[in-house]
Tab-separated table of C-alpha atoms and ligand atoms in Angstrom:
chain	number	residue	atom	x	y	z
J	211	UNK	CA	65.567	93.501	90.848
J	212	UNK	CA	69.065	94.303	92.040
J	213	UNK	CA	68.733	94.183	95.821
J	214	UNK	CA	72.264	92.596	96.753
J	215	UNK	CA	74.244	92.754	99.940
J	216	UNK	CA	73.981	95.784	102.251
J	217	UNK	CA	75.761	97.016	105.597
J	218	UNK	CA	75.135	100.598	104.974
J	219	UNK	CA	73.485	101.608	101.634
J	220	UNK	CA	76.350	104.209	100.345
J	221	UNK	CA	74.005	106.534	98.120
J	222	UNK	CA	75.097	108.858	95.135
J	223	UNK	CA	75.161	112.248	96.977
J	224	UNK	CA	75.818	115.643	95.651
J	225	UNK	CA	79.457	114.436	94.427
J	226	UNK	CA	78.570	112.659	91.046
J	227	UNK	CA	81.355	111.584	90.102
J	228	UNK	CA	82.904	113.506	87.172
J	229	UNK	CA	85.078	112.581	84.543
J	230	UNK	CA	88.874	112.938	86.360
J	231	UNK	CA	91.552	113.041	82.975
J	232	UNK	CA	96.645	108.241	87.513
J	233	UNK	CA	96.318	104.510	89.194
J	234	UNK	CA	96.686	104.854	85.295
J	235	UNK	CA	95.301	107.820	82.998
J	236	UNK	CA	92.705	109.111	86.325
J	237	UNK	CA	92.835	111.883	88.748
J	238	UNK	CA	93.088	112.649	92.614
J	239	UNK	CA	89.736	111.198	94.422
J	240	UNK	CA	87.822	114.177	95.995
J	241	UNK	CA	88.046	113.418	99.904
J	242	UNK	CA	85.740	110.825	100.715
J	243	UNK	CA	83.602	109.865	97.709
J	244	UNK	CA	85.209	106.192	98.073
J	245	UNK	CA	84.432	105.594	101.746
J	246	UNK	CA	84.757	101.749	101.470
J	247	UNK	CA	88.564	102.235	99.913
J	248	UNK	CA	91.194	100.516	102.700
J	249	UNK	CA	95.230	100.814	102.488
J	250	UNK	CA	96.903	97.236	103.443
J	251	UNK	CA	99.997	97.808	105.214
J	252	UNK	CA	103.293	96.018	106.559
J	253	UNK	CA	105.539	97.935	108.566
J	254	UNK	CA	104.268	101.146	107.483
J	255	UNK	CA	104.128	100.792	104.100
J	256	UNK	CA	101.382	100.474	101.584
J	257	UNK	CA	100.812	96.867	99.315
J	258	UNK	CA	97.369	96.683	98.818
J	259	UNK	CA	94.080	97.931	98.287
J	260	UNK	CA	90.881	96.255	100.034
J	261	UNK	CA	86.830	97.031	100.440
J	262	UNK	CA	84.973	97.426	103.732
J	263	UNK	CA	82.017	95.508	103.182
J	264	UNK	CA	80.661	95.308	106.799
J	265	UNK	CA	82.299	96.616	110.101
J	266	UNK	CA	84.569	93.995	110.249
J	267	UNK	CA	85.170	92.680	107.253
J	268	UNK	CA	87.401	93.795	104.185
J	269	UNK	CA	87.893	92.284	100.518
J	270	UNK	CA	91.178	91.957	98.893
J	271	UNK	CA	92.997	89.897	97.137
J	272	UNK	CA	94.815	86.600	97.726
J	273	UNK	CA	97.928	87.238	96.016
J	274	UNK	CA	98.170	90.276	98.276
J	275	UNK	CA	99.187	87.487	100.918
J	276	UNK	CA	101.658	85.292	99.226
J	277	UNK	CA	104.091	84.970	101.838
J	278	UNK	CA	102.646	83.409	104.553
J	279	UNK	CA	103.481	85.801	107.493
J	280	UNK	CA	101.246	86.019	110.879
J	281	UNK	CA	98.007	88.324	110.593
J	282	UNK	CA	99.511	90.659	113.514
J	283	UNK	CA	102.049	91.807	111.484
J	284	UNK	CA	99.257	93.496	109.167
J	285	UNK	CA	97.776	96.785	109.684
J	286	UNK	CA	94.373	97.926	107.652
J	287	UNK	CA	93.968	101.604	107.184
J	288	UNK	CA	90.481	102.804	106.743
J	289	UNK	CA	89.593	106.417	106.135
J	290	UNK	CA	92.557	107.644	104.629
J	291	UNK	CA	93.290	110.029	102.007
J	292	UNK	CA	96.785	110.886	101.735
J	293	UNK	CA	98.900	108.029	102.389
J	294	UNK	CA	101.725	110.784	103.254
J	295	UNK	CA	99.647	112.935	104.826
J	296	UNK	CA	97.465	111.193	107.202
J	297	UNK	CA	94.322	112.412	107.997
J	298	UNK	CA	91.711	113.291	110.912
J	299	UNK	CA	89.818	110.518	109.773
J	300	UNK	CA	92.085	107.898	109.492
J	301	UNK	CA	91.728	104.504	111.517
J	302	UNK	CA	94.373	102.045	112.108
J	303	UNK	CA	93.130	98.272	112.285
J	304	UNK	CA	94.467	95.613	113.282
J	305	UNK	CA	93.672	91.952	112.036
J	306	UNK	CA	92.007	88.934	113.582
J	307	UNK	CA	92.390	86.694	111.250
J	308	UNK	CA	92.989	86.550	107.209
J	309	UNK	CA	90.806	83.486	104.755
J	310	UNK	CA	92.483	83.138	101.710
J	311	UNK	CA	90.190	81.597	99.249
J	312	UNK	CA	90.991	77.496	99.425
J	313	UNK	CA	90.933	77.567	95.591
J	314	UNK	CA	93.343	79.994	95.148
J	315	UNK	CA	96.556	79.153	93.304
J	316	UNK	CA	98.062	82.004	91.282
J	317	UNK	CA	95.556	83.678	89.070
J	318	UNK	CA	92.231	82.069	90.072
J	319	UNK	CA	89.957	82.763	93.131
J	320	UNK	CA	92.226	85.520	94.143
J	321	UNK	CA	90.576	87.061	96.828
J	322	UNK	CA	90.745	86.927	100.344
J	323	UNK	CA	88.873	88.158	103.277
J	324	UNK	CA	90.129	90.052	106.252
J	325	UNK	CA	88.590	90.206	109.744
J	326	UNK	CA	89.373	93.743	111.480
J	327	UNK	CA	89.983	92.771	115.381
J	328	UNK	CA	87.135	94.948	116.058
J	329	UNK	CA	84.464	96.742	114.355
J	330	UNK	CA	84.773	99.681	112.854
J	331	UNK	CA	82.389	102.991	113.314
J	332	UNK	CA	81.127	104.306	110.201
J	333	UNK	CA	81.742	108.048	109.149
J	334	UNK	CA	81.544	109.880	105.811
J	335	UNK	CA	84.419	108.710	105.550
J	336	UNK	CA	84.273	105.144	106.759
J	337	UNK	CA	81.429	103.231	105.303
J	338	UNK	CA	81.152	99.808	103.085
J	339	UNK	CA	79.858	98.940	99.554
J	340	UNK	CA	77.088	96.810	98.883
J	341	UNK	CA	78.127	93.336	97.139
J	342	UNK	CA	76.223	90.918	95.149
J	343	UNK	CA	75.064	87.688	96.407
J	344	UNK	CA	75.301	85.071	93.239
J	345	UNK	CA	71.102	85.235	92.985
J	346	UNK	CA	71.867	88.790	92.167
J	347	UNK	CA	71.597	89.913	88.981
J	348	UNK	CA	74.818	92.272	87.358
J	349	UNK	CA	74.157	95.490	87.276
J	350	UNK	CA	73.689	96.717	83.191
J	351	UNK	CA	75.376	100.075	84.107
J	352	UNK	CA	78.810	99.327	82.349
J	353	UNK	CA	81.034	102.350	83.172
J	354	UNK	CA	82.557	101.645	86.824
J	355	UNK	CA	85.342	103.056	88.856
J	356	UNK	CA	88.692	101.730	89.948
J	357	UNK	CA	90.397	103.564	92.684
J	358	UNK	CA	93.827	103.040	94.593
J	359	UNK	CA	97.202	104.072	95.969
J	360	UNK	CA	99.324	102.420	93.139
J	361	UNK	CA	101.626	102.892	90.649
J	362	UNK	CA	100.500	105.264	87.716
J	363	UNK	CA	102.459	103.302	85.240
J	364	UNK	CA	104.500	100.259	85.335
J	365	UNK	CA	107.469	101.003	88.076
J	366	UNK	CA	106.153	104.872	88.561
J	367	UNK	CA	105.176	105.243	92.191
J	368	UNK	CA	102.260	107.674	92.791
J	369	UNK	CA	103.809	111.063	93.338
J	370	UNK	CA	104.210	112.305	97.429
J	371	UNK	CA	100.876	113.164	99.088
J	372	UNK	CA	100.052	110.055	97.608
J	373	UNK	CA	96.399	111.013	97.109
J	374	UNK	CA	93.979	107.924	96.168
J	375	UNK	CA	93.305	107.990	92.952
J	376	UNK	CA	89.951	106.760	90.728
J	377	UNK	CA	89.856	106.261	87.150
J	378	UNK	CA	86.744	105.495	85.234
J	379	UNK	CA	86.590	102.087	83.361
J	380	UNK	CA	83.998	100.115	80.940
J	381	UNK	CA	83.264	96.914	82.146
J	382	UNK	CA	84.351	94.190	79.324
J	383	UNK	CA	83.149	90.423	79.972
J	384	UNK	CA	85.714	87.438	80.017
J	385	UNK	CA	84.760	86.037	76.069
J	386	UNK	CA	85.448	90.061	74.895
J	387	UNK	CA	88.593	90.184	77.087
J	388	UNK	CA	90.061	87.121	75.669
J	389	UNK	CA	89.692	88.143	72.098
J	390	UNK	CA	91.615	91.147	73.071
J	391	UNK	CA	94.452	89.029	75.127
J	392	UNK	CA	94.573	86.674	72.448
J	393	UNK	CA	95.969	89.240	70.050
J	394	UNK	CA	99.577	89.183	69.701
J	395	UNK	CA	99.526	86.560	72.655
J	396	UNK	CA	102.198	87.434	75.283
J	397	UNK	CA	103.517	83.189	75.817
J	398	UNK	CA	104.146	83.769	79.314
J	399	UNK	CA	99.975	84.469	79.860
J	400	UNK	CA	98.991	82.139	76.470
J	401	UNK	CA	95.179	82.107	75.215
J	402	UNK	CA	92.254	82.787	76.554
J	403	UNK	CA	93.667	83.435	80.015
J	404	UNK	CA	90.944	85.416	81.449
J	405	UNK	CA	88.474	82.975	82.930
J	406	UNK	CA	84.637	83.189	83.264
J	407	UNK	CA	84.760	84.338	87.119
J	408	UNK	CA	86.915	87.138	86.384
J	409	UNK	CA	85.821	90.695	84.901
J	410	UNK	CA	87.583	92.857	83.070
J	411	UNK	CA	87.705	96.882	82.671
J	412	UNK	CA	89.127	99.385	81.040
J	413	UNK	CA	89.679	99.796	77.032
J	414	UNK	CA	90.881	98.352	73.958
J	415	UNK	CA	93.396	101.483	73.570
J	416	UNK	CA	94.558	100.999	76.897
J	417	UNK	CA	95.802	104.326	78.897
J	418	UNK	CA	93.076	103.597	81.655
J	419	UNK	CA	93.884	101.105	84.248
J	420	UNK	CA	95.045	99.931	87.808
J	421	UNK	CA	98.514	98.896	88.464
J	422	UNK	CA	100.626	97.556	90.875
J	423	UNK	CA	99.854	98.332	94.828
J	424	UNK	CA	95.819	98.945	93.337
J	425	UNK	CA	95.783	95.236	93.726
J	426	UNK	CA	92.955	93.860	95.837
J	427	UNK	CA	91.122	97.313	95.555
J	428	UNK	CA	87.689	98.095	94.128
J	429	UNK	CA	86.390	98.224	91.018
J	430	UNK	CA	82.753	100.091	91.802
J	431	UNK	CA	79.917	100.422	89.705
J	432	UNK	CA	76.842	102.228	90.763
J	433	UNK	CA	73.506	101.139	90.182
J	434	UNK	CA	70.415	103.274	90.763
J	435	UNK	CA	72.276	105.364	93.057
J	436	UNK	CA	73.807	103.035	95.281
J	437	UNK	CA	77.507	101.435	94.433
J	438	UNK	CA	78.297	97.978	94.684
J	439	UNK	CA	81.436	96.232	94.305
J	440	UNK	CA	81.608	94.237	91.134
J	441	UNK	CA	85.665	93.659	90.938
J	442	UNK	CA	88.223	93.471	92.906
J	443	UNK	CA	91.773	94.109	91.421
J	444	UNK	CA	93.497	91.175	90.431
J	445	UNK	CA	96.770	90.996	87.442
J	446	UNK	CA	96.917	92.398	84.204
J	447	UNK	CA	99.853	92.291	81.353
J	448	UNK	CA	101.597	95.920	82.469
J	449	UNK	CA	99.823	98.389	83.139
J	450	UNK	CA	97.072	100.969	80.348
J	451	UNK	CA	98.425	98.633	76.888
J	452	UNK	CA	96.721	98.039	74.412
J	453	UNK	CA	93.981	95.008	74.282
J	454	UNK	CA	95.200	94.447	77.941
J	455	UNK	CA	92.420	95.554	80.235
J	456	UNK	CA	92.876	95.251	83.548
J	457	UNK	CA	91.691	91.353	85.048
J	458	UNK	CA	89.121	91.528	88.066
J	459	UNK	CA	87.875	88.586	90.225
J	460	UNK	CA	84.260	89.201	89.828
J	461	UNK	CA	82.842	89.545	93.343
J	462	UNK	CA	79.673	88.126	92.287
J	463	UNK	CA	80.930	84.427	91.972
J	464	UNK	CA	82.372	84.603	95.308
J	465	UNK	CA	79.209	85.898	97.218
J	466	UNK	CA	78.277	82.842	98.684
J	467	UNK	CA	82.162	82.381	99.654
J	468	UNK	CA	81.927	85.821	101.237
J	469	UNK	CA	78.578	85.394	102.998
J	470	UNK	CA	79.098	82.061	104.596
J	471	UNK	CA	82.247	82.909	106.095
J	472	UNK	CA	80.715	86.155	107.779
J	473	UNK	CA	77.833	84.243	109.326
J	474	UNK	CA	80.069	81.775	110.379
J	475	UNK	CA	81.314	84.472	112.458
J	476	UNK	CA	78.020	85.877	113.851
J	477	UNK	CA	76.993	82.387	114.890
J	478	UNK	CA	80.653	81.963	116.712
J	479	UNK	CA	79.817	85.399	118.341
J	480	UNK	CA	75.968	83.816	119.653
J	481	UNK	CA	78.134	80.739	121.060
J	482	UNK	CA	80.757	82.530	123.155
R	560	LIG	N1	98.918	92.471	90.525
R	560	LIG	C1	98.961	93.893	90.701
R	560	LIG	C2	99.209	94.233	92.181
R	560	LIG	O1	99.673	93.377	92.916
R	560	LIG	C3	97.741	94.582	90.161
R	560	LIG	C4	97.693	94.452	88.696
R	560	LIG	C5	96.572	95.142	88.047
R	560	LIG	N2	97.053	95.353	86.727
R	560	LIG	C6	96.382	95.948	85.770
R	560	LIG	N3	96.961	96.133	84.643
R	560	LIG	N4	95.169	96.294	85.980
R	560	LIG	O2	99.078	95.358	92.612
């Protein structure tokens, strides 16, 4: 039994998703069927993707944060649509603090967690995703969604609105992803490079993917009606190639990580 980690259970509505023909190879979102999808921001400008998975607390990734400048110059926008074309229910967040993961170095344990200054209000169009906790078991539906703001091919920005795009993927585990890497071997990644707490998704053709600016984004999967974050967007070798799926860390083997550090919270909270 798949009960896993809930602020707001985000049920399949009337807007099953359908099969959208960019990110790479997808379509425009309709408004509001990925209610959990944040846009990082410096100075205006978009870098990364993130999840709400409480009112205060968003996933992303680590590498999103490689240069080491204060949290306050940071701004997490939830609600949005359009990245050129805000909308009514857009929210502008600032941030408390930022944990990278203390294993992180490069490719491994890259995610991070972000603490919003102050809670958020859920709408329709503000709402988390349910994670796992490690007891948890997967979920066997393997067709998920990726969704984000970046690039739709290597170095090809997303055309002006910018409208958030999804894409559907197949989940592919780390053993089947490195038999695909490991063919014609690019020396800069070498073998087996995908390790076993990251996920992968897409397909063996390619033309299906995230790409650059998606990173630290979800990949969803939904599971008896209710989505829960399995992946968050991590590297990949370009963008939709051939036998290079997209690399995801896979939220599940960081649920502890995730958990502990929001109680931690809650019992500072009781204390002051
Ligand atoms: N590292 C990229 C970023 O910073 C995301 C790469 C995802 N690549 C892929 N082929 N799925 O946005």
């Amino acid at each position: 039994y798949l009960h896993g980690i809930c602020a707001m259970r985000m049920r399949l509505g009337a807007r099953i998703p359908g099969i959208s023909g960019r990110i790479v190879g997808g379509g425009d979102a309709p408004r509001g069927r990925w209610p959990w999808q944040v846009s990082i921001q410096y100075n205006g400008h978009h870098f990364c993707g993130g999840s709400l998975i409480s009112a205060q607390w968003v996933v992303t990734a680590a590498h999103c944060f490689q240069y080491s400048y204060p949290q306050f110059i940071y701004r997490v926008i939830l609600g949005e649509y359009q990245l050129f074309n805000p909308s009514p229910s857009r929210v502008a967040s600032s941030v408390r603090q930022i944990i990278i993961h203390p294993n992180y170095s490069s490719q491994s344990a890259d995610v991070a967690l972000v603490q919003l200054t102050e809670p958020v209000r859920f709408t329709d169009e503000i709402r988390p995703i349910c994670w796992l906790g490690s007891s948890d078991s997967s979920p066997d539906n393997d067709m998920c969604w990726v969704t984000g703001w970046g690039t739709t091919d290597s170095n090809v920005s997303l055309p002006s609105p910018k409208t958030l795009q999804e894409v559907q993927v197949q989940l592919i585990d780390f053993k089947a992803c490195n038999t695909l890497y490991n063919i014609d071997p690019d020396p800069q990644i070498g073998r087996d490079p995908v390790k076993p707490n990251m996920i992968c998704a897409g397909y063996a053709e390619g033309k299906k993917d995230s790409c650059q600016g998606d990173s630290g984004g979800p990949l969803a999967c939904d599971h008896n009606g209710t989505w829960f974050l399995t992946g968050v967007v991590s590297w990949g070798d370009g963008c939709g190639k051939p036998n290079r799926p997209g690399v995801y860390i896979r939220t599940e083997a960081y649920g502890e990580w995730m958990w502990g550090h929001m109680q931690q919270h809650c019992l500072s909270l009781e204390r002051t």
